[in-house]
mmCIF file of C-alpha atoms in Angstrom:
data_model
loop_
_atom_site.group_PDB
_atom_site.id
_atom_site.type_symbol
_atom_site.label_atom_id
_atom_site.label_comp_id
_atom_site.label_asym_id
_atom_site.label_seq_id
_atom_site.Cartn_x
_atom_site.Cartn_y
_atom_site.Cartn_z
ATOM 1 C CA MET A 1 -225.860 58.838 -52.437
ATOM 2 C CA GLY A 2 -227.966 57.870 -55.418
ATOM 3 C CA LYS A 3 -227.760 54.170 -56.566
ATOM 4 C CA GLY A 4 -224.203 51.972 -56.818
ATOM 5 C CA SER A 5 -222.805 54.436 -53.797
ATOM 6 C CA ILE A 6 -219.595 52.487 -51.651
ATOM 7 C CA LEU A 7 -217.445 53.506 -49.274
ATOM 8 C CA ILE A 8 -214.493 51.717 -49.368
ATOM 9 C CA VAL A 9 -212.305 51.888 -45.351
ATOM 10 C CA ASP A 10 -208.303 50.750 -45.847
ATOM 11 C CA ASP A 11 -205.678 52.432 -42.916
ATOM 12 C CA ALA A 12 -203.976 51.830 -46.127
ATOM 13 C CA PRO A 13 -204.287 54.545 -48.350
ATOM 14 C CA GLU A 14 -202.669 52.766 -51.658
ATOM 15 C CA SER A 15 -205.450 50.696 -51.317
ATOM 16 C CA ARG A 16 -207.622 52.977 -50.662
ATOM 17 C CA ILE A 17 -206.616 55.092 -53.886
ATOM 18 C CA LEU A 18 -206.433 51.095 -56.698
ATOM 19 C CA LEU A 19 -209.625 50.315 -54.838
ATOM 20 C CA ARG A 20 -211.476 53.869 -56.958
ATOM 21 C CA ARG A 21 -209.844 53.488 -59.878
ATOM 22 C CA MET A 22 -211.034 49.691 -60.015
ATOM 23 C CA LEU A 23 -214.262 51.082 -59.512
ATOM 24 C CA ALA A 24 -214.233 54.131 -62.267
ATOM 25 C CA GLY A 25 -212.682 52.269 -64.223
ATOM 26 C CA CYS A 26 -216.399 50.477 -63.543
ATOM 27 C CA GLY A 27 -218.296 52.927 -64.022
ATOM 28 C CA TYR A 28 -218.819 53.655 -60.911
ATOM 29 C CA GLY A 29 -219.172 57.551 -59.433
ATOM 30 C CA ALA A 30 -220.175 57.218 -55.937
ATOM 31 C CA ILE A 31 -217.123 56.490 -54.234
ATOM 32 C CA TYR A 32 -217.122 57.309 -50.933
ATOM 33 C CA GLU A 33 -213.184 57.219 -48.356
ATOM 34 C CA ALA A 34 -212.740 56.334 -44.358
ATOM 35 C CA ASP A 35 -208.939 55.267 -43.024
ATOM 36 C CA GLY A 36 -210.521 52.728 -39.837
ATOM 37 C CA ALA A 37 -213.571 52.369 -38.056
ATOM 38 C CA ALA A 38 -213.592 55.884 -36.713
ATOM 39 C CA ALA A 39 -213.902 57.335 -39.349
ATOM 40 C CA VAL A 40 -216.845 54.951 -40.986
ATOM 41 C CA PHE A 41 -218.860 55.398 -37.850
ATOM 42 C CA ALA A 42 -218.081 59.188 -38.541
ATOM 43 C CA PHE A 43 -219.523 58.709 -41.468
ATOM 44 C CA PHE A 44 -223.121 57.337 -40.121
ATOM 45 C CA GLY A 45 -223.449 59.855 -37.451
ATOM 46 C CA LEU A 46 -222.698 57.410 -34.812
ATOM 47 C CA ASP A 47 -219.967 57.745 -32.023
ATOM 48 C CA ALA A 48 -217.262 56.773 -31.751
ATOM 49 C CA ASP A 49 -217.571 53.012 -30.229
ATOM 50 C CA GLY A 50 -220.197 52.356 -32.936
ATOM 51 C CA GLY A 51 -223.257 54.096 -31.240
ATOM 52 C CA GLY A 52 -225.966 56.459 -31.114
ATOM 53 C CA GLU A 53 -228.230 57.547 -33.889
ATOM 54 C CA PRO A 54 -227.267 57.597 -37.865
ATOM 55 C CA LEU A 55 -228.629 60.171 -39.156
ATOM 56 C CA ASP A 56 -231.556 60.637 -40.871
ATOM 57 C CA HIS A 57 -231.945 59.916 -44.507
ATOM 58 C CA LEU A 58 -228.065 58.529 -45.175
ATOM 59 C CA ASP A 59 -228.341 55.556 -48.638
ATOM 60 C CA LEU A 60 -225.594 53.672 -49.448
ATOM 61 C CA ASP A 61 -225.234 50.420 -50.960
ATOM 62 C CA LEU A 62 -221.819 48.231 -50.614
ATOM 63 C CA ILE A 63 -219.162 49.274 -48.092
ATOM 64 C CA LEU A 64 -215.503 47.366 -48.492
ATOM 65 C CA LEU A 65 -214.144 46.597 -45.994
ATOM 66 C CA ASP A 66 -210.642 46.200 -44.484
ATOM 67 C CA ILE A 67 -210.333 43.402 -42.432
ATOM 68 C CA VAL A 68 -206.731 44.268 -41.474
ATOM 69 C CA MET A 69 -206.886 47.865 -39.555
ATOM 70 C CA PRO A 70 -204.789 49.916 -36.255
ATOM 71 C CA GLY A 71 -207.146 49.785 -33.302
ATOM 72 C CA LEU A 72 -211.308 48.433 -34.049
ATOM 73 C CA ASP A 73 -210.581 45.252 -36.558
ATOM 74 C CA GLY A 74 -213.090 44.932 -39.705
ATOM 75 C CA ILE A 75 -214.974 42.353 -38.721
ATOM 76 C CA GLU A 76 -215.617 44.315 -35.053
ATOM 77 C CA VAL A 77 -216.483 47.048 -37.117
ATOM 78 C CA CYS A 78 -219.151 45.223 -39.788
ATOM 79 C CA ARG A 79 -220.224 43.681 -35.893
ATOM 80 C CA ARG A 80 -220.988 47.592 -34.660
ATOM 81 C CA LEU A 81 -222.935 47.811 -38.254
ATOM 82 C CA LYS A 82 -224.976 44.904 -38.465
ATOM 83 C CA GLY A 83 -226.707 46.121 -35.034
ATOM 84 C CA VAL A 84 -227.349 49.123 -35.760
ATOM 85 C CA GLU A 85 -231.146 48.618 -37.453
ATOM 86 C CA VAL A 86 -231.392 51.586 -40.148
ATOM 87 C CA LEU A 87 -227.253 50.581 -41.226
ATOM 88 C CA ARG A 88 -228.348 46.498 -41.060
ATOM 89 C CA ASP A 89 -228.814 46.004 -44.861
ATOM 90 C CA ILE A 90 -225.801 47.347 -46.240
ATOM 91 C CA PRO A 91 -224.353 44.612 -47.754
ATOM 92 C CA ILE A 92 -220.710 44.894 -46.793
ATOM 93 C CA ILE A 93 -217.895 43.259 -48.981
ATOM 94 C CA MET A 94 -214.832 41.705 -46.016
ATOM 95 C CA VAL A 95 -211.404 42.495 -47.554
ATOM 96 C CA THR A 96 -208.300 40.232 -46.382
ATOM 97 C CA ALA A 97 -205.371 39.288 -46.935
ATOM 98 C CA ALA A 98 -204.809 37.119 -45.008
ATOM 99 C CA ASN A 99 -206.744 34.006 -46.417
ATOM 100 C CA THR A 100 -207.491 31.933 -43.205
ATOM 101 C CA ASP A 101 -210.757 29.447 -42.434
ATOM 102 C CA SER A 102 -210.861 31.207 -38.557
ATOM 103 C CA ASN A 103 -210.830 34.754 -40.880
ATOM 104 C CA LEU A 104 -214.064 34.028 -43.345
ATOM 105 C CA ARG A 105 -216.373 31.952 -40.655
ATOM 106 C CA ALA A 106 -215.873 35.010 -38.987
ATOM 107 C CA VAL A 107 -217.120 37.970 -42.073
ATOM 108 C CA PHE A 108 -220.132 35.174 -43.179
ATOM 109 C CA GLU A 109 -221.054 34.806 -39.131
ATOM 110 C CA ILE A 110 -221.279 37.979 -38.462
ATOM 111 C CA GLY A 111 -224.217 39.758 -41.334
ATOM 112 C CA ALA A 112 -221.222 40.416 -44.918
ATOM 113 C CA MET A 113 -222.071 38.676 -47.684
ATOM 114 C CA ASP A 114 -219.108 38.649 -49.739
ATOM 115 C CA TYR A 115 -214.722 38.402 -49.394
ATOM 116 C CA LEU A 116 -212.713 39.139 -52.146
ATOM 117 C CA HIS A 117 -208.394 38.014 -51.405
ATOM 118 C CA LYS A 118 -205.763 40.459 -51.269
ATOM 119 C CA PRO A 119 -204.210 41.654 -53.933
ATOM 120 C CA VAL A 120 -207.328 42.196 -55.078
ATOM 121 C CA LYS A 121 -208.149 41.586 -59.215
ATOM 122 C CA ARG A 122 -210.532 44.155 -61.206
ATOM 123 C CA VAL A 123 -212.732 41.331 -62.833
ATOM 124 C CA GLU A 124 -213.082 40.030 -60.001
ATOM 125 C CA LEU A 125 -214.114 42.816 -58.337
ATOM 126 C CA CYS A 126 -216.375 44.316 -60.725
ATOM 127 C CA ALA A 127 -218.023 41.844 -60.830
ATOM 128 C CA ARG A 128 -218.062 40.645 -56.957
ATOM 129 C CA VAL A 129 -219.296 45.003 -56.076
ATOM 130 C CA LYS A 130 -221.702 44.341 -59.369
ATOM 131 C CA SER A 131 -223.848 41.023 -57.896
ATOM 132 C CA ALA A 132 -223.490 42.606 -54.328
ATOM 133 C CA LEU A 133 -225.591 46.352 -56.253
ATOM 134 C CA ARG A 134 -228.373 43.910 -57.386
ATOM 135 C CA LEU A 135 -228.598 42.336 -54.603
ATOM 136 C CA LYS A 136 -229.604 45.870 -52.065
ATOM 137 C CA GLU A 137 -231.533 46.716 -55.150
ATOM 138 C CA GLU A 138 -233.757 43.420 -54.369
ATOM 139 C CA MET A 139 -233.995 43.734 -51.197
ATOM 140 C CA ASP A 140 -234.279 47.579 -51.283
ATOM 141 C CA ARG A 141 -237.457 47.144 -53.911
ATOM 142 C CA ARG A 142 -238.708 44.206 -51.756
ATOM 143 C CA LEU A 143 -238.884 46.553 -48.439
ATOM 144 C CA ALA A 144 -240.419 48.775 -50.485
ATOM 145 C CA LEU A 145 -243.355 46.642 -51.745
ATOM 146 C CA THR A 146 -243.280 45.673 -47.913
ATOM 147 C CA ARG A 147 -243.470 48.401 -46.497
ATOM 148 C CA GLU A 148 -245.819 49.726 -49.199
ATOM 149 C CA LEU A 149 -248.550 46.661 -48.283
ATOM 150 C CA GLU A 150 -247.861 47.289 -44.425
ATOM 151 C CA GLN A 151 -249.666 50.806 -45.700
ATOM 152 C CA ALA A 152 -252.107 49.228 -47.225
ATOM 153 C CA ASN A 153 -253.108 46.746 -44.573
ATOM 154 C CA GLN A 154 -253.258 49.936 -42.337
ATOM 155 C CA ARG A 155 -255.541 51.778 -44.574
ATOM 156 C CA LEU A 156 -258.107 48.567 -44.252
ATOM 157 C CA ARG A 157 -257.942 48.444 -40.888
ATOM 158 C CA ARG A 158 -258.864 52.157 -40.153
ATOM 159 C CA MET A 159 -261.153 52.071 -42.720
ATOM 160 C CA ALA A 160 -262.081 48.546 -41.094
ATOM 161 C CA MET A 161 -263.066 50.751 -38.060
ATOM 162 C CA VAL A 162 -264.376 53.792 -39.274
ATOM 163 C CA ASP A 163 -267.869 54.347 -39.908
ATOM 164 C CA GLY A 164 -268.305 54.929 -43.867
ATOM 165 C CA LEU A 165 -271.134 57.612 -43.462
ATOM 166 C CA THR A 166 -270.165 59.633 -40.779
ATOM 167 C CA GLY A 167 -266.282 59.270 -40.590
ATOM 168 C CA ILE A 168 -266.181 58.290 -36.521
ATOM 169 C CA ALA A 169 -266.064 55.065 -35.441
ATOM 170 C CA ASN A 170 -268.559 51.641 -36.613
ATOM 171 C CA ARG A 171 -269.791 49.702 -34.613
ATOM 172 C CA ARG A 172 -267.121 46.467 -34.873
ATOM 173 C CA CYS A 173 -264.708 48.983 -32.913
ATOM 174 C CA PHE A 174 -267.705 49.928 -29.837
ATOM 175 C CA ASP A 175 -267.862 46.607 -29.759
ATOM 176 C CA GLU A 176 -263.372 46.027 -29.043
ATOM 177 C CA PHE A 177 -263.271 48.733 -27.859
ATOM 178 C CA LEU A 178 -265.871 48.316 -24.736
ATOM 179 C CA ASP A 179 -264.219 45.140 -24.604
ATOM 180 C CA ARG A 180 -260.748 46.078 -24.038
ATOM 181 C CA GLU A 181 -262.165 49.314 -21.746
ATOM 182 C CA TRP A 182 -263.996 47.437 -19.562
ATOM 183 C CA ARG A 183 -261.460 44.666 -19.475
ATOM 184 C CA ARG A 184 -258.590 47.616 -17.790
ATOM 185 C CA CYS A 185 -261.174 49.309 -15.842
ATOM 186 C CA GLN A 186 -261.862 45.926 -14.008
ATOM 187 C CA ARG A 187 -258.091 45.051 -13.012
ATOM 188 C CA ASP A 188 -257.871 49.347 -12.205
ATOM 189 C CA GLY A 189 -260.718 49.600 -10.464
ATOM 190 C CA TRP A 190 -262.325 52.455 -12.386
ATOM 191 C CA SER A 191 -265.619 52.600 -13.335
ATOM 192 C CA ILE A 192 -266.586 53.012 -16.890
ATOM 193 C CA ALA A 193 -270.486 54.421 -18.112
ATOM 194 C CA VAL A 194 -272.006 53.521 -21.981
ATOM 195 C CA CYS A 195 -274.257 56.275 -22.698
ATOM 196 C CA LEU A 196 -276.484 54.598 -25.935
ATOM 197 C CA ALA A 197 -277.881 58.088 -28.293
ATOM 198 C CA ASP A 198 -281.562 57.267 -30.498
ATOM 199 C CA ILE A 199 -282.227 61.131 -33.252
ATOM 200 C CA ASP A 200 -285.518 61.030 -32.471
ATOM 201 C CA PHE A 201 -288.771 60.611 -34.734
ATOM 202 C CA PHE A 202 -286.014 59.298 -37.012
ATOM 203 C CA LYS A 203 -288.151 57.113 -39.952
ATOM 204 C CA LEU A 204 -290.535 60.629 -39.950
ATOM 205 C CA TYR A 205 -287.491 62.698 -41.042
ATOM 206 C CA ASN A 206 -286.753 60.297 -43.085
ATOM 207 C CA ASP A 207 -290.246 60.081 -44.889
ATOM 208 C CA ILE A 208 -290.906 64.047 -44.758
ATOM 209 C CA TYR A 209 -287.793 65.059 -46.210
ATOM 210 C CA GLY A 210 -286.136 61.952 -47.375
ATOM 211 C CA HIS A 211 -282.752 59.826 -47.057
ATOM 212 C CA LEU A 212 -280.007 62.242 -48.554
ATOM 213 C CA GLN A 213 -280.837 64.775 -46.418
ATOM 214 C CA GLY A 214 -281.133 62.524 -43.994
ATOM 215 C CA ASP A 215 -278.045 60.961 -43.982
ATOM 216 C CA ASP A 216 -276.427 65.131 -43.432
ATOM 217 C CA VAL A 217 -278.060 64.648 -40.059
ATOM 218 C CA LEU A 218 -276.516 61.191 -39.276
ATOM 219 C CA LYS A 219 -273.685 63.061 -40.121
ATOM 220 C CA GLN A 220 -274.411 66.135 -38.515
ATOM 221 C CA VAL A 221 -275.517 65.161 -35.277
ATOM 222 C CA ALA A 222 -271.884 63.166 -35.121
ATOM 223 C CA ALA A 223 -269.470 65.590 -35.258
ATOM 224 C CA LEU A 224 -272.045 67.344 -32.808
ATOM 225 C CA PHE A 225 -272.071 64.429 -30.277
ATOM 226 C CA GLN A 226 -267.031 64.379 -31.140
ATOM 227 C CA GLN A 227 -267.863 68.374 -30.010
ATOM 228 C CA ALA A 228 -269.936 66.798 -26.949
ATOM 229 C CA VAL A 229 -267.274 64.008 -25.789
ATOM 230 C CA ASN A 230 -264.117 65.504 -25.845
ATOM 231 C CA ARG A 231 -261.177 63.584 -23.673
ATOM 232 C CA PRO A 232 -259.219 61.724 -25.678
ATOM 233 C CA GLY A 233 -259.694 58.322 -24.566
ATOM 234 C CA ASP A 234 -263.314 58.341 -24.335
ATOM 235 C CA LEU A 235 -265.494 57.153 -28.157
ATOM 236 C CA VAL A 236 -268.083 57.483 -30.150
ATOM 237 C CA ALA A 237 -269.711 55.115 -32.442
ATOM 238 C CA ARG A 238 -272.549 54.888 -34.418
ATOM 239 C CA PHE A 239 -274.244 51.589 -33.179
ATOM 240 C CA GLY A 240 -276.791 51.492 -35.613
ATOM 241 C CA GLY A 241 -279.131 53.210 -38.019
ATOM 242 C CA GLU A 242 -280.541 56.278 -36.361
ATOM 243 C CA GLU A 243 -278.381 54.938 -33.229
ATOM 244 C CA PHE A 244 -274.867 56.651 -31.653
ATOM 245 C CA VAL A 245 -272.873 54.761 -28.444
ATOM 246 C CA PHE A 246 -269.972 55.761 -25.877
ATOM 247 C CA VAL A 247 -268.219 54.360 -24.401
ATOM 248 C CA LEU A 248 -266.486 56.821 -21.579
ATOM 249 C CA SER A 249 -263.603 54.865 -18.952
ATOM 250 C CA GLY A 250 -263.601 56.217 -15.980
ATOM 251 C CA ALA A 251 -266.933 58.133 -15.417
ATOM 252 C CA ASP A 252 -269.646 57.877 -12.965
ATOM 253 C CA ALA A 253 -273.450 57.312 -13.824
ATOM 254 C CA GLU A 254 -273.305 61.037 -12.934
ATOM 255 C CA GLY A 255 -270.477 62.733 -15.022
ATOM 256 C CA ALA A 256 -271.619 60.556 -18.300
ATOM 257 C CA GLY A 257 -275.614 61.645 -17.673
ATOM 258 C CA ARG A 258 -273.823 65.413 -17.768
ATOM 259 C CA ILE A 259 -271.808 64.424 -21.119
ATOM 260 C CA ALA A 260 -275.460 63.156 -22.494
ATOM 261 C CA GLN A 261 -276.419 66.186 -21.482
ATOM 262 C CA ARG A 262 -273.832 68.115 -22.688
ATOM 263 C CA ALA A 263 -274.795 66.229 -26.551
ATOM 264 C CA MET A 264 -278.538 67.124 -26.158
ATOM 265 C CA ASP A 265 -278.042 70.856 -26.319
ATOM 266 C CA LEU A 266 -275.885 71.152 -28.639
ATOM 267 C CA VAL A 267 -277.911 69.406 -30.861
ATOM 268 C CA ALA A 268 -280.646 71.478 -29.321
ATOM 269 C CA GLY A 269 -278.121 74.744 -29.961
ATOM 270 C CA ALA A 270 -277.081 73.055 -33.938
ATOM 271 C CA ALA A 271 -281.362 73.938 -34.577
ATOM 272 C CA ILE A 272 -281.779 71.270 -37.234
ATOM 273 C CA PRO A 273 -285.434 71.852 -38.818
ATOM 274 C CA HIS A 274 -288.003 68.984 -37.609
ATOM 275 C CA LEU A 275 -291.163 70.406 -37.956
ATOM 276 C CA HIS A 276 -293.447 67.474 -37.930
ATOM 277 C CA SER A 277 -291.846 66.020 -34.445
ATOM 278 C CA PRO A 278 -293.911 65.198 -32.305
ATOM 279 C CA VAL A 279 -291.900 66.243 -29.461
ATOM 280 C CA SER A 280 -290.126 69.700 -31.033
ATOM 281 C CA GLU A 281 -289.294 72.156 -34.314
ATOM 282 C CA TYR A 282 -286.568 71.264 -35.007
ATOM 283 C CA LEU A 283 -284.258 67.690 -34.524
ATOM 284 C CA THR A 284 -283.651 66.727 -30.909
ATOM 285 C CA VAL A 285 -282.285 63.589 -29.000
ATOM 286 C CA CYS A 286 -282.429 61.041 -26.681
ATOM 287 C CA PHE A 287 -280.203 59.283 -24.395
ATOM 288 C CA GLY A 288 -279.769 56.550 -21.899
ATOM 289 C CA VAL A 289 -277.168 55.811 -19.503
ATOM 290 C CA SER A 290 -275.271 53.314 -17.506
ATOM 291 C CA ALA A 291 -272.441 53.052 -15.182
ATOM 292 C CA THR A 292 -270.468 50.679 -13.223
ATOM 293 C CA THR A 293 -267.062 49.637 -11.393
ATOM 294 C CA PRO A 294 -266.497 45.959 -13.526
ATOM 295 C CA ARG A 295 -265.738 43.225 -11.760
ATOM 296 C CA PRO A 296 -264.765 39.342 -12.657
ATOM 297 C CA GLY A 297 -267.104 37.394 -13.325
ATOM 298 C CA THR A 298 -269.406 40.699 -15.880
ATOM 299 C CA TYR A 299 -269.390 41.525 -18.594
ATOM 300 C CA PRO A 300 -268.774 44.664 -21.241
ATOM 301 C CA ARG A 301 -272.985 43.413 -22.711
ATOM 302 C CA LEU A 302 -274.043 44.089 -18.872
ATOM 303 C CA LEU A 303 -274.236 47.649 -19.057
ATOM 304 C CA LEU A 304 -274.703 47.392 -23.059
ATOM 305 C CA ASP A 305 -278.394 46.037 -21.888
ATOM 306 C CA CYS A 306 -278.921 48.395 -19.295
ATOM 307 C CA ALA A 307 -278.480 51.971 -21.680
ATOM 308 C CA ASP A 308 -280.471 49.775 -24.164
ATOM 309 C CA LYS A 309 -283.124 49.479 -21.596
ATOM 310 C CA ALA A 310 -282.767 52.490 -20.164
ATOM 311 C CA LEU A 311 -282.868 54.405 -23.580
ATOM 312 C CA TYR A 312 -286.094 52.515 -24.407
ATOM 313 C CA ASP A 313 -286.748 54.133 -21.585
ATOM 314 C CA ALA A 314 -286.436 56.785 -23.252
ATOM 315 C CA LYS A 315 -287.990 57.033 -26.250
ATOM 316 C CA GLN A 316 -291.345 56.063 -24.726
ATOM 317 C CA THR A 317 -291.809 58.813 -23.021
ATOM 318 C CA ARG A 318 -291.529 61.077 -26.990
ATOM 319 C CA GLY A 319 -287.679 61.255 -26.764
ATOM 320 C CA ASN A 320 -286.109 64.351 -26.140
ATOM 321 C CA ARG A 321 -284.673 63.507 -22.314
ATOM 322 C CA VAL A 322 -281.800 61.282 -20.618
ATOM 323 C CA VAL A 323 -282.508 57.890 -18.763
ATOM 324 C CA THR A 324 -280.071 56.615 -17.172
ATOM 325 C CA LEU A 325 -279.905 53.005 -15.290
ATOM 326 C CA LEU A 326 -277.338 50.609 -13.210
ATOM 327 C CA PRO A 327 -276.522 47.239 -13.061
ATOM 328 C CA SER A 328 -278.326 45.601 -11.247
ATOM 329 C CA ALA A 329 -276.378 45.021 -7.620
ATOM 330 C CA ASP A 330 -277.023 40.590 -8.169
ATOM 331 C CA ASP A 331 -276.956 40.774 -11.569
ATOM 332 C CA SER A 332 -273.323 39.149 -12.694
ATOM 333 C CA ARG A 333 -274.413 38.079 -16.563
#
């Protein structure tokens, strides 16, 4: 259905014919008809009571709805249509022969935008329809702009959480994720582990091979680390510079250590040349691992500090190893 598509709802065939002729005379060609409540609901793909899921991609711009019909009257039909989210914004003009205050009040209370008295005059019909369609067009335009803005905001939020070089989560994303997972594990009584990783002698690598090659290595290592951490609920993030971090919810120190070792093996298997490294002719990494079950009054910084100390110990022994350090039992920072 294109712009200017109109549905006429009236149980009287002569009324539908008259409205169709008047609308055609005003230049409207996409006109549809329904002879009562059941036909209206069927038109939208709803069940006989107006429930269920409407048809996909149904585009209608206006409904002319008679109030007095057998079975469900127009006011009740309007109320049920307005209760369906995807149909709520379709303008409805009620058509009535009864010019009573109660009818008019009910028309606007249920969400109809306008009304017409029978017998309908062509000039009045065309003016009201034109106004309604203009309003619908403006509503559609604003809705499209709102959706575009929401999509743009979502893209910006995603970009704000992604490291621009490696394409994995960035430090901001890591901080928020760790805080959220810490509270969840504390609530559920689960263990949580953090693995801090550092590329061994990366400054030397940049000095020898250049920063562009160094950037390529960071991308390769990030991809390898993501292969090592393959559970949907885990996170791999760039911590800063040549450092990376894993957050492993539900993992203890032993399990986290195995994942860190798997990541080291993947990097070793990639055989990235680092001919001037004091450790190996290929690129190596080291890990600091820590794990705990969060207790009330403790904070994620406790786990991160322990992993950082473990990483420092690993680097002090020329890297290419995994060191695990657990928080002290009495540490409640």
